[in-house]
XYZ file of C-alpha atoms in Angstrom:
227
model
C 32.067 28.937 -54.756
C 31.801 28.362 -50.873
C 28.771 29.642 -49.612
C 27.894 29.435 -45.673
C 24.297 29.001 -45.096
C 23.738 30.326 -41.632
C 21.496 28.876 -38.811
C 20.079 25.925 -40.882
C 19.239 24.787 -37.396
C 18.401 26.786 -34.408
C 20.410 26.204 -31.286
C 17.455 24.378 -29.712
C 17.303 22.085 -32.872
C 21.116 21.416 -32.468
C 20.628 20.354 -28.817
C 17.920 18.003 -30.068
C 20.129 16.355 -32.807
C 23.303 16.083 -30.495
C 21.231 14.222 -27.656
C 20.244 11.594 -30.249
C 23.999 11.541 -31.728
C 25.659 11.408 -28.430
C 23.689 8.260 -27.426
C 24.275 6.565 -30.660
C 26.375 3.665 -31.641
C 29.344 4.989 -34.085
C 31.367 2.733 -36.256
C 34.645 3.121 -38.246
C 34.342 5.836 -41.066
C 36.431 3.652 -43.172
C 33.509 1.513 -43.898
C 32.264 4.114 -46.328
C 35.386 5.360 -47.830
C 36.423 4.778 -51.327
C 39.980 2.896 -52.501
C 41.893 6.267 -52.323
C 39.991 7.820 -49.335
C 40.587 5.002 -47.069
C 44.165 5.435 -46.888
C 43.529 8.765 -45.236
C 40.170 8.577 -43.224
C 40.415 8.571 -39.468
C 36.857 9.204 -38.105
C 33.562 7.543 -36.727
C 30.353 7.491 -38.596
C 26.639 6.488 -37.989
C 25.567 3.463 -40.062
C 23.624 5.447 -42.722
C 20.512 3.162 -42.947
C 20.090 3.007 -39.219
C 17.140 4.760 -37.631
C 18.953 7.473 -36.106
C 20.711 8.451 -39.169
C 17.432 8.251 -41.201
C 15.257 10.272 -38.576
C 17.692 13.013 -38.014
C 18.350 13.076 -41.802
C 14.897 13.737 -42.612
C 14.783 16.531 -40.141
C 17.830 18.225 -41.188
C 16.273 17.862 -44.972
C 13.156 19.732 -43.880
C 15.168 22.432 -42.405
C 17.498 22.845 -45.366
C 15.025 22.687 -48.351
C 12.851 25.361 -46.505
C 15.879 27.646 -46.612
C 15.771 30.256 -49.467
C 19.599 30.978 -49.234
C 20.468 27.314 -49.615
C 17.911 26.763 -52.641
C 19.217 29.868 -54.311
C 22.902 28.710 -54.176
C 22.221 24.936 -54.768
C 19.157 24.857 -57.350
C 19.127 21.258 -55.953
C 17.522 18.374 -57.930
C 18.218 15.439 -55.704
C 19.602 15.371 -52.416
C 21.459 12.124 -50.924
C 20.446 11.492 -47.353
C 22.602 13.165 -44.787
C 25.253 11.111 -42.859
C 27.061 11.761 -39.670
C 30.547 11.686 -38.480
C 32.666 12.303 -35.404
C 36.236 13.250 -34.985
C 37.938 12.582 -31.739
C 41.496 13.402 -30.579
C 43.914 12.661 -33.493
C 41.267 11.860 -35.717
C 41.272 13.257 -39.180
C 40.599 12.847 -42.946
C 43.616 13.702 -45.331
C 43.177 15.447 -48.476
C 40.773 13.747 -50.984
C 38.172 14.453 -53.407
C 34.682 12.899 -53.189
C 33.147 10.495 -55.517
C 31.838 11.916 -58.709
C 28.719 9.393 -58.623
C 27.236 8.055 -55.391
C 24.421 5.528 -54.456
C 21.652 6.381 -52.167
C 21.876 3.819 -49.673
C 18.006 3.677 -48.958
C 16.937 3.512 -52.626
C 20.112 2.635 -54.773
C 19.426 5.403 -56.946
C 22.574 6.844 -58.634
C 23.209 10.402 -58.087
C 25.959 12.724 -59.716
C 27.545 14.968 -56.753
C 27.750 18.374 -57.514
C 27.965 20.037 -54.473
C 29.125 18.672 -51.045
C 27.718 19.983 -47.694
C 29.011 19.969 -44.102
C 26.423 20.876 -41.160
C 28.450 21.596 -38.167
C 26.766 20.235 -34.960
C 29.580 20.964 -32.491
C 30.652 24.649 -31.277
C 34.028 25.745 -32.257
C 34.846 26.035 -28.540
C 34.111 22.335 -28.150
C 37.071 21.137 -29.910
C 40.518 22.287 -31.272
C 41.794 21.499 -34.700
C 39.103 19.751 -37.139
C 39.019 22.702 -39.688
C 37.711 21.751 -43.114
C 40.239 23.088 -45.613
C 38.766 23.487 -49.124
C 40.904 24.172 -52.134
C 39.301 26.698 -54.662
C 40.495 29.486 -57.097
C 41.537 31.603 -54.403
C 43.776 29.324 -52.490
C 42.876 26.931 -49.554
C 39.901 28.196 -47.266
C 39.569 27.192 -43.949
C 35.992 26.722 -42.141
C 35.136 26.141 -38.976
C 31.348 27.300 -38.269
C 28.897 27.750 -35.448
C 26.811 24.652 -34.599
C 23.900 24.968 -36.741
C 25.595 26.514 -39.762
C 26.371 24.803 -43.192
C 29.119 25.257 -45.704
C 28.412 24.291 -49.300
C 30.969 23.868 -52.074
C 31.745 22.265 -55.030
C 32.486 18.447 -55.081
C 35.162 19.016 -57.570
C 37.156 20.657 -54.905
C 40.088 19.034 -53.021
C 39.424 19.010 -49.141
C 40.496 17.681 -45.835
C 39.593 17.647 -41.983
C 42.516 18.468 -39.993
C 43.615 16.351 -37.026
C 41.555 17.118 -33.904
C 43.631 17.922 -30.717
C 40.873 18.423 -28.187
C 37.378 17.297 -27.722
C 35.031 16.003 -30.641
C 33.859 17.547 -33.905
C 30.517 16.305 -34.738
C 28.828 17.164 -38.221
C 26.407 15.972 -40.857
C 27.926 15.588 -44.216
C 25.976 14.878 -47.582
C 25.782 15.793 -51.324
C 23.292 16.821 -53.826
C 22.922 16.747 -57.729
C 21.867 20.149 -58.834
C 19.686 21.056 -61.751
C 22.606 23.179 -63.000
C 25.653 21.131 -63.529
C 28.245 23.869 -63.870
C 29.686 25.706 -60.761
C 30.350 28.817 -62.973
C 26.584 28.919 -64.113
C 25.178 28.213 -60.418
C 27.567 31.082 -59.275
C 25.993 33.454 -62.203
C 22.328 32.546 -61.084
C 22.959 32.924 -57.268
C 24.534 36.390 -57.826
C 21.466 37.362 -60.144
C 19.040 35.821 -57.687
C 20.672 37.709 -54.840
C 20.435 41.066 -56.898
C 16.833 40.215 -57.684
C 15.964 39.886 -54.065
C 17.793 43.148 -53.156
C 15.915 45.129 -55.785
C 12.736 43.595 -54.566
C 13.312 44.993 -51.114
C 14.233 48.453 -52.435
C 12.016 49.351 -55.487
C 9.685 46.527 -55.365
C 9.104 43.240 -56.954
C 6.771 44.789 -59.699
C 9.294 47.419 -60.787
C 10.338 47.066 -64.565
C 13.872 46.393 -63.708
C 13.146 43.628 -61.093
C 10.589 42.128 -63.623
C 13.146 41.960 -66.427
C 16.011 40.504 -64.455
C 13.523 37.831 -63.070
C 12.816 37.133 -66.663
C 16.647 36.781 -67.507
C 17.043 34.669 -64.574
C 14.484 32.144 -65.589
C 15.602 32.200 -69.201
C 18.935 31.054 -67.998
C 17.593 28.465 -65.915
C 15.694 27.186 -69.085
C 19.164 27.140 -70.902
C 21.399 25.622 -68.537
C 18.915 23.237 -66.531
C 19.455 19.378 -67.109
C 16.145 18.124 -65.343
């Protein structure tokens, strides 16, 4: 399930974040690549434990965890600190799959990666190429969003970033462990929650149908949650 979360950051927020990133010192992204990924990874990253990455990461998490659509889709348990990357001309990240377990660089806590996220911080007009390609049940999906928008997708997906041919693609990327391990179960819960929200607007949150569906939603979470 690929879900776009629009306007996680406002345009003013993006401008603020980009001012910090454009003034930052970047390093070779291969430093954080695994044995397989290092062969296909050509980009730049901010040191994840640096002041800039930590400050901007906290800002992004505050915005994201207050977003109802994100919470509904992800049902997050724990979220790794956001990281930041930049792709300039000829830089790319070939087809790969994210590590199943990642370690929080700030706490050394181990976390299962259920969902991957990319928050776009460059407008599509700022660069050519640089599409995020994600393989799912319906084929390969090409993603290139407005600055401030986020794409959420299963970490089990093969994906890549195509070569940038003009400009620079700047983004934040990170992972989370969901309360619901199964992507299929999360999809069902997301559809059900969105239906409940729609019914709440049309017939009211206290209508019998809305209350019954809300009960079903929470009972399914009780059945499937691992936290």
